[in-house]
Amino acid sequence: MDFDVKKNYYDILGVKEDASAEEIKKAFKKAAVKHHPDRWGDKKKFQEMNEAYQVIGDEKKKGQYDAYRKGWYSWFDGQGWFGWFWGGQWGVDFWDFDIGDLMGGIFGGGFGWWSRKKSTQGGEDIQVAIDISFEESYTGVTKKVAYSRMKKVEGADERTCESCNGHGSVVQQIQTPFGVMQSQATCPKCSGSGKIYTKDGKPLANGWLEKMKETLEVKIPAAINAGAYIKFANKGNESSSHHVGDFYIQINVVNSRLYERKSDHLYTKANVSLFDMVLWWEITVDHPEGKLKIKVPKGTQVGDMIKISGKWFGAGWFLSRKGDLYVIPQVDIPKKLSKDQEKLWNELKNKK
C-alpha cells in the first residue's frame, strides 16, 4: 500500500471528499504552480501535495484509500496494530515520485518553461513560445531563441552504484505481526539511476546533469500559421538513461492593425476618395512587401472588395494554390467642397 491512511489528502489539496477527478486535478495544478521548487516554492509542501495527488488523483488508489479510511482505519482510529504498522513505526518509506512525470502529466509540456517526459526512460521535451509580427509571418524571419536545458556535466565520471548493483532499486525487509515482509524502494544512493556520477572525485548533486543555457537560431518560414510548432530533435533535456528529449517552439503571431489573415488570403483596408471610386484611379495600399499601387476597377461600389491575385499567403508550390490580396476601400466623403468642385459636381449631376 503506497499511501498513509493517517493523512487527509483531501485537506492537503483543499478539496472536498466528494470532489470530482477534474476538481482534484485543478486543485493540484494550482498548488503545483505555487509550490514547485523550480519556481522557488516550498519543496516539502510540494512533495506533500504531490503525494496527495498521486493517491486521490488515481481512481484505483483513491478507492483503496477511501475504503481504508472509512473502514479499517476508522475502526482502529490509527491506534491499533494497523495504524501502528502503516503509520510508519518501522521507519519504512513506501513513497516514491517523479517530478518530471508529474509535471508532464498535469501541464503536458505547455506551461511556460515546464517540460514533458517522452517516456519513463527518455529525456524530457521542452516547449517555449515566441512572438513574431504579422509582417514577419508573411515574409519569414530568423530569430535567436535562448533557453535552458539539462545536459551532461563535462568531465563527469560514471560508475555502477554499489548499493543496488545498477538496478536502481533496493529490497527492504521489515518485521510485522504477520512475519517478515519485503518491499522494493528506489535506491537512496543513486536516486534510481543505477549509476554514481562524480567529478574530480566529488559526487555530483544532480547526478550527471546540470542546467545549461543554449541559444538556437530559428528560421521561421514564410506563411507560417499562428500557433504552429517548430521542432528541434534532441535539443531537449538529457536524462540519466542517456536519452535526449526534443525542443519545441510555438509561434505566436501578433495581431496587426493593418492586415488580417483568413486562411491563406490577406485582407487590408485602403482610404479612397469619392473621385477615385468614380474615375477608377490608382490608389496606394499597404502590403507586407511594401506599398502597392492598384487601379480601382470600373464599376466598384461602396462595400465591394478589390481582389489582387498573387499577393498572398501560401507556398504556391506544384498543385498548391496561393491566396489572394483583398483590398477593402474606405470611402472618404469630403466634408467641404470648393466652389469649382461644387460647380463640376453640379454639371455632372445635371448630365445624368
Short mmCIF file of C-alpha atoms in Angstrom, two decimals:
data_model
loop_
_atom_site.label_atom_id
_atom_site.label_comp_id
_atom_site.label_asym_id
_atom_site.label_seq_id
_atom_site.Cartn_x
_atom_site.Cartn_y
_atom_site.Cartn_z
CA MET A 1 0.00 0.00 0.00
CA ASP A 2 1.65 3.26 -1.12
CA PHE A 3 -0.39 5.75 0.90
CA ASP A 4 -0.67 6.79 4.51
CA VAL A 5 -4.22 6.45 5.83
CA LYS A 6 -3.36 8.74 8.74
CA LYS A 7 -3.04 11.64 6.30
CA ASN A 8 -6.07 13.50 4.99
CA TYR A 9 -5.11 14.00 1.35
CA TYR A 10 -8.32 15.92 0.67
CA ASP A 11 -7.40 18.57 3.26
CA ILE A 12 -3.86 18.75 1.88
CA LEU A 13 -5.18 19.62 -1.59
CA GLY A 14 -8.03 21.72 -0.21
CA VAL A 15 -10.86 19.76 -1.85
CA LYS A 16 -13.98 18.06 -0.55
CA GLU A 17 -14.12 14.28 -0.26
CA ASP A 18 -16.76 14.13 -3.00
CA ALA A 19 -14.67 16.28 -5.36
CA SER A 20 -14.59 15.15 -8.98
CA ALA A 21 -11.40 14.00 -10.72
CA GLU A 22 -11.31 17.29 -12.63
CA GLU A 23 -11.65 19.34 -9.43
CA ILE A 24 -8.81 17.37 -7.81
CA LYS A 25 -6.62 17.86 -10.87
CA LYS A 26 -7.30 21.63 -10.96
CA ALA A 27 -6.57 21.95 -7.25
CA PHE A 28 -3.25 20.18 -7.61
CA LYS A 29 -2.28 22.12 -10.73
CA LYS A 30 -2.85 25.38 -8.88
CA ALA A 31 -0.89 24.16 -5.85
CA ALA A 32 1.95 22.79 -8.00
CA VAL A 33 2.43 26.12 -9.77
CA LYS A 34 2.60 27.89 -6.41
CA HIS A 35 4.87 25.47 -4.53
CA HIS A 36 7.03 23.82 -7.22
CA PRO A 37 10.74 24.01 -6.20
CA ASP A 38 11.74 25.17 -9.69
CA ARG A 39 9.66 28.28 -9.02
CA TRP A 40 11.21 28.85 -5.59
CA GLY A 41 8.31 27.19 -3.81
CA ASP A 42 8.19 25.11 -0.64
CA LYS A 43 9.71 21.76 -1.62
CA LYS A 44 8.33 19.93 1.42
CA LYS A 45 4.82 21.22 0.83
CA PHE A 46 5.07 20.39 -2.88
CA GLN A 47 6.07 16.81 -2.08
CA GLU A 48 3.17 16.52 0.34
CA MET A 49 0.71 17.79 -2.27
CA ASN A 50 2.30 15.54 -4.88
CA GLU A 51 1.79 12.56 -2.58
CA ALA A 52 -1.84 13.53 -2.07
CA TYR A 53 -2.48 13.89 -5.81
CA GLN A 54 -0.76 10.61 -6.66
CA VAL A 55 -3.29 8.88 -4.39
CA ILE A 56 -6.65 10.67 -4.76
CA GLY A 57 -5.86 11.67 -8.33
CA ASP A 58 -5.67 7.98 -9.25
CA GLU A 59 -9.09 6.32 -9.39
CA LYS A 60 -7.86 2.93 -8.18
CA LYS A 61 -5.71 4.25 -5.35
CA LYS A 62 -8.42 6.71 -4.34
CA GLY A 63 -10.87 3.84 -3.97
CA GLN A 64 -8.46 1.89 -1.78
CA TYR A 65 -7.60 4.97 0.27
CA ASP A 66 -11.26 5.84 0.85
CA ALA A 67 -12.04 2.24 1.78
CA TYR A 68 -9.29 2.11 4.40
CA ARG A 69 -10.24 5.48 5.85
CA LYS A 70 -13.93 4.63 6.10
CA GLY A 71 -13.39 1.02 7.12
CA TRP A 72 -10.30 -0.41 8.74
CA TYR A 73 -8.61 2.83 9.63
CA SER A 74 -11.68 4.49 11.14
CA TRP A 75 -12.36 1.31 13.13
CA PHE A 76 -8.90 1.26 14.73
CA ASP A 77 -8.56 5.07 14.61
CA GLY A 78 -4.91 4.63 13.84
CA GLN A 79 -4.19 3.36 17.37
CA GLY A 80 -4.25 -0.43 16.88
CA TRP A 81 -1.59 -2.53 15.20
CA PHE A 82 -2.96 -1.50 11.81
CA GLY A 83 -2.35 2.17 12.41
CA TRP A 84 0.92 1.46 14.18
CA PHE A 85 2.23 -0.64 11.30
CA TRP A 86 1.10 1.52 8.38
CA GLY A 87 1.79 4.73 10.25
CA GLY A 88 5.48 4.19 9.67
CA GLN A 89 6.62 2.97 13.09
CA TRP A 90 9.03 0.64 11.32
CA GLY A 91 10.69 3.62 9.65
CA VAL A 92 9.86 2.36 6.17
CA ASP A 93 9.16 4.92 3.44
CA PHE A 94 6.99 3.46 0.67
CA TRP A 95 6.70 6.75 -1.18
CA ASP A 96 8.45 7.41 -4.48
CA PHE A 97 7.56 10.08 -7.04
CA ASP A 98 8.95 11.57 -10.23
CA ILE A 99 8.59 15.32 -10.69
CA GLY A 100 9.19 15.03 -14.44
CA ASP A 101 6.34 12.57 -14.91
CA LEU A 102 4.14 14.55 -12.57
CA MET A 103 4.52 17.95 -14.22
CA GLY A 104 4.31 16.41 -17.68
CA GLY A 105 1.05 14.71 -16.81
CA ILE A 106 -0.52 17.88 -15.49
CA PHE A 107 0.81 20.53 -17.83
CA GLY A 108 1.56 18.48 -20.96
CA GLY A 109 4.74 20.48 -21.52
CA GLY A 110 2.81 23.59 -22.50
CA PHE A 111 3.09 25.60 -19.34
CA GLY A 112 5.82 28.18 -19.90
CA TRP A 113 9.19 26.51 -19.36
CA TRP A 114 7.80 23.28 -17.91
CA SER A 115 8.94 20.18 -19.75
CA ARG A 116 7.15 16.94 -20.52
CA LYS A 117 8.59 13.46 -20.46
CA LYS A 118 8.57 11.36 -23.61
CA SER A 119 8.75 8.06 -21.75
CA THR A 120 9.87 6.64 -18.43
CA GLN A 121 13.38 6.27 -19.79
CA GLY A 122 13.54 9.07 -22.33
CA GLY A 123 14.67 12.67 -21.94
CA GLU A 124 12.11 15.39 -21.33
CA ASP A 125 10.82 17.59 -24.14
CA ILE A 126 10.94 21.35 -23.66
CA GLN A 127 8.44 23.80 -25.10
CA VAL A 128 8.67 27.60 -25.31
CA ALA A 129 6.69 30.25 -27.19
CA ILE A 130 7.93 33.29 -29.11
CA ASP A 131 6.13 36.22 -30.75
CA ILE A 132 6.62 37.42 -34.29
CA SER A 133 4.97 40.30 -36.11
CA PHE A 134 2.30 39.83 -38.76
CA GLU A 135 4.74 41.04 -41.41
CA GLU A 136 7.34 38.51 -40.27
CA SER A 137 4.77 35.72 -40.54
CA TYR A 138 4.25 36.75 -44.17
CA THR A 139 7.88 37.09 -45.27
CA GLY A 140 9.55 34.63 -42.90
CA VAL A 141 12.23 35.61 -40.39
CA THR A 142 15.22 34.28 -38.47
CA LYS A 143 15.16 34.56 -34.67
CA LYS A 144 17.58 33.65 -31.92
CA VAL A 145 15.91 31.76 -29.05
CA ALA A 146 17.65 31.37 -25.68
CA TYR A 147 16.59 28.66 -23.24
CA SER A 148 17.96 26.32 -20.57
CA ARG A 149 18.13 22.54 -20.60
CA MET A 150 19.61 19.72 -18.55
CA LYS A 151 22.83 18.39 -20.05
CA LYS A 152 25.62 16.06 -19.02
CA VAL A 153 28.29 17.64 -16.85
CA GLU A 154 31.53 17.91 -18.77
CA GLY A 155 34.26 15.69 -17.33
CA ALA A 156 31.89 13.61 -15.18
CA ASP A 157 32.89 10.06 -14.26
CA GLU A 158 30.32 7.28 -14.15
CA ARG A 159 30.29 4.02 -12.21
CA THR A 160 27.73 1.40 -11.20
CA CYS A 161 26.00 2.07 -7.89
CA GLU A 162 27.31 -0.36 -5.28
CA SER A 163 24.15 -0.18 -3.16
CA CYS A 164 21.77 -1.50 -5.81
CA ASN A 165 24.28 -3.06 -8.25
CA GLY A 166 22.95 -0.89 -11.03
CA HIS A 167 19.29 -1.90 -10.62
CA GLY A 168 18.13 1.46 -9.32
CA SER A 169 16.07 -0.12 -6.53
CA VAL A 170 16.72 -1.92 -3.27
CA VAL A 171 14.75 -4.52 -1.34
CA GLN A 172 13.89 -3.72 2.26
CA GLN A 173 12.73 -6.22 4.87
CA ILE A 174 10.57 -5.37 7.86
CA GLN A 175 9.24 -7.42 10.75
CA THR A 176 5.44 -7.32 11.07
CA PRO A 177 2.86 -9.16 13.18
CA PHE A 178 2.43 -11.40 10.11
CA GLY A 179 6.12 -12.13 9.76
CA VAL A 180 8.87 -10.66 7.61
CA MET A 181 7.66 -8.59 4.67
CA GLN A 182 9.67 -7.23 1.75
CA SER A 183 9.23 -4.02 -0.19
CA GLN A 184 11.08 -2.56 -3.13
CA ALA A 185 12.10 1.08 -2.98
CA THR A 186 14.16 3.49 -5.04
CA CYS A 187 17.83 3.27 -4.20
CA PRO A 188 18.59 6.28 -1.96
CA LYS A 189 22.22 6.46 -3.02
CA CYS A 190 21.76 6.77 -6.82
CA SER A 191 18.13 8.02 -6.79
CA GLY A 192 17.09 5.15 -9.04
CA SER A 193 19.55 5.73 -11.89
CA GLY A 194 21.73 2.74 -11.01
CA LYS A 195 24.79 4.94 -11.55
CA ILE A 196 27.01 7.13 -9.41
CA TYR A 197 28.45 10.27 -11.03
CA THR A 198 31.44 12.20 -9.76
CA LYS A 199 33.69 14.99 -10.95
CA ASP A 200 37.17 15.47 -9.58
CA GLY A 201 36.33 12.75 -7.05
CA LYS A 202 33.28 14.60 -5.66
CA PRO A 203 29.68 13.36 -6.06
CA LEU A 204 27.51 15.50 -8.34
CA ALA A 205 24.48 16.94 -6.60
CA ASN A 206 22.10 16.30 -9.50
CA GLY A 207 23.52 13.09 -10.86
CA TRP A 208 25.38 13.73 -14.10
CA LEU A 209 23.11 16.57 -15.23
CA GLU A 210 23.23 20.33 -14.82
CA LYS A 211 21.14 23.19 -16.21
CA MET A 212 22.90 24.91 -19.10
CA LYS A 213 21.92 27.87 -21.26
CA GLU A 214 21.71 27.45 -25.02
CA THR A 215 20.81 29.66 -27.97
CA LEU A 216 19.30 28.35 -31.21
CA GLU A 217 18.97 30.21 -34.49
CA VAL A 218 15.46 29.53 -35.73
CA LYS A 219 14.45 30.02 -39.35
CA ILE A 220 10.72 30.68 -39.35
CA PRO A 221 9.29 30.01 -42.82
CA ALA A 222 7.07 32.43 -44.70
CA ALA A 223 3.30 31.99 -44.38
CA ILE A 224 3.56 30.15 -41.05
CA ASN A 225 0.28 29.79 -39.19
CA ALA A 226 -0.23 31.25 -35.74
CA GLY A 227 0.16 28.54 -33.10
CA ALA A 228 2.37 26.35 -35.28
CA TYR A 229 5.27 24.42 -33.73
CA ILE A 230 8.85 24.11 -34.92
CA LYS A 231 10.67 21.01 -33.62
CA PHE A 232 14.38 20.59 -32.92
CA ALA A 233 15.16 16.93 -32.36
CA ASN A 234 17.48 16.02 -29.46
CA LYS A 235 17.64 19.60 -28.19
CA GLY A 236 15.57 18.97 -25.08
CA ASN A 237 16.65 17.69 -21.68
CA GLU A 238 19.05 14.79 -21.37
CA SER A 239 18.22 12.05 -18.90
CA SER A 240 20.09 9.64 -16.65
CA SER A 241 19.42 6.93 -19.25
CA HIS A 242 21.32 8.99 -21.85
CA HIS A 243 18.21 9.66 -23.93
CA VAL A 244 17.59 13.23 -25.10
CA GLY A 245 14.23 14.97 -25.48
CA ASP A 246 13.17 17.38 -28.21
CA PHE A 247 12.76 21.16 -28.20
CA TYR A 248 9.51 22.71 -29.46
CA ILE A 249 8.98 26.38 -30.30
CA GLN A 250 5.39 27.61 -30.59
CA ILE A 251 4.97 30.58 -32.92
CA ASN A 252 2.59 33.32 -31.81
CA VAL A 253 1.70 35.89 -34.48
CA VAL A 254 0.93 39.35 -33.09
CA ASN A 255 -2.27 40.91 -34.43
CA SER A 256 -1.83 43.73 -36.94
CA ARG A 257 -3.81 46.95 -37.21
CA LEU A 258 -3.23 46.94 -40.98
CA TYR A 259 -3.79 43.35 -42.02
CA GLU A 260 -5.97 40.35 -41.36
CA ARG A 261 -5.39 36.79 -42.44
CA LYS A 262 -8.20 34.40 -43.35
CA SER A 263 -6.96 31.02 -44.49
CA ASP A 264 -4.21 31.98 -46.97
CA HIS A 265 -5.85 35.24 -48.06
CA LEU A 266 -4.65 38.67 -46.97
CA TYR A 267 -7.07 41.49 -46.21
CA THR A 268 -6.24 45.18 -45.83
CA LYS A 269 -8.10 48.48 -45.86
CA ALA A 270 -7.33 51.47 -48.07
CA ASN A 271 -8.61 55.04 -47.90
CA VAL A 272 -10.02 56.15 -51.25
CA SER A 273 -11.76 59.34 -52.22
CA LEU A 274 -15.09 59.53 -53.94
CA PHE A 275 -13.22 60.78 -57.01
CA ASP A 276 -11.06 57.62 -57.01
CA MET A 277 -14.19 55.48 -56.99
CA VAL A 278 -15.88 57.46 -59.74
CA LEU A 279 -12.87 57.95 -62.00
CA TRP A 280 -11.24 54.48 -61.37
CA TRP A 281 -7.90 55.98 -60.49
CA GLU A 282 -4.86 54.28 -58.97
CA ILE A 283 -4.63 54.07 -55.21
CA THR A 284 -1.77 53.11 -52.89
CA VAL A 285 -2.30 50.30 -50.38
CA ASP A 286 -0.19 48.80 -47.58
CA HIS A 287 1.37 45.37 -48.08
CA PRO A 288 3.98 43.41 -46.08
CA GLU A 289 6.32 43.60 -49.09
CA GLY A 290 5.90 47.39 -49.33
CA LYS A 291 3.45 49.89 -50.77
CA LEU A 292 1.43 48.68 -53.75
CA LYS A 293 -0.26 50.73 -56.44
CA ILE A 294 -3.51 49.26 -57.73
CA LYS A 295 -6.20 50.57 -60.05
CA VAL A 296 -9.77 50.80 -58.85
CA PRO A 297 -11.76 48.59 -61.25
CA LYS A 298 -14.66 50.10 -63.16
CA GLY A 299 -17.99 49.60 -61.51
CA THR A 300 -16.56 49.25 -57.97
CA GLN A 301 -19.28 50.07 -55.48
CA VAL A 302 -19.11 51.15 -51.87
CA GLY A 303 -18.76 47.93 -49.84
CA ASP A 304 -17.09 45.99 -52.68
CA MET A 305 -13.66 44.39 -52.19
CA ILE A 306 -10.89 44.70 -54.77
CA LYS A 307 -9.14 41.38 -55.40
CA ILE A 308 -5.48 41.24 -56.44
CA SER A 309 -4.27 37.75 -57.32
CA GLY A 310 -0.75 36.74 -56.35
CA LYS A 311 -0.26 38.94 -53.28
CA TRP A 312 -0.96 36.07 -50.96
CA PHE A 313 -0.07 33.74 -48.17
CA GLY A 314 0.91 30.21 -49.08
CA ALA A 315 3.82 28.44 -50.70
CA GLY A 316 2.33 28.22 -54.16
CA TRP A 317 4.16 25.03 -54.99
CA PHE A 318 3.05 22.47 -57.53
CA LEU A 319 -0.62 21.60 -57.08
CA SER A 320 -0.94 24.16 -54.25
CA ARG A 321 -2.66 27.50 -54.66
CA LYS A 322 -1.54 30.81 -53.29
CA GLY A 323 -4.03 33.06 -51.57
CA ASP A 324 -5.10 36.47 -52.79
CA LEU A 325 -4.98 40.04 -51.52
CA TYR A 326 -8.34 41.69 -50.86
CA VAL A 327 -8.45 45.46 -50.52
CA ILE A 328 -11.43 46.90 -48.67
CA PRO A 329 -12.00 50.53 -49.84
CA GLN A 330 -12.75 53.02 -47.09
CA VAL A 331 -14.51 55.84 -48.94
CA ASP A 332 -13.59 59.29 -47.68
CA ILE A 333 -16.50 61.67 -48.33
CA PRO A 334 -15.26 65.28 -48.39
CA LYS A 335 -16.88 67.44 -45.73
CA LYS A 336 -16.37 70.63 -47.72
CA LEU A 337 -16.03 71.38 -51.45
CA SER A 338 -14.53 74.39 -53.17
CA LYS A 339 -16.74 76.45 -55.47
CA ASP A 340 -15.07 74.94 -58.52
CA GLN A 341 -15.64 71.41 -57.16
CA GLU A 342 -19.29 72.18 -56.44
CA LYS A 343 -19.67 73.54 -59.96
CA LEU A 344 -18.18 70.39 -61.50
CA TRP A 345 -20.40 68.12 -59.36
CA ASN A 346 -23.47 70.08 -60.33
CA GLU A 347 -22.56 69.81 -64.01
CA LEU A 348 -22.20 66.04 -63.63
CA LYS A 349 -25.47 65.86 -61.75
CA ASN A 350 -27.30 67.75 -64.46
CA LYS A 351 -25.94 65.44 -67.15
CA LYS A 352 -27.34 62.25 -65.61
#
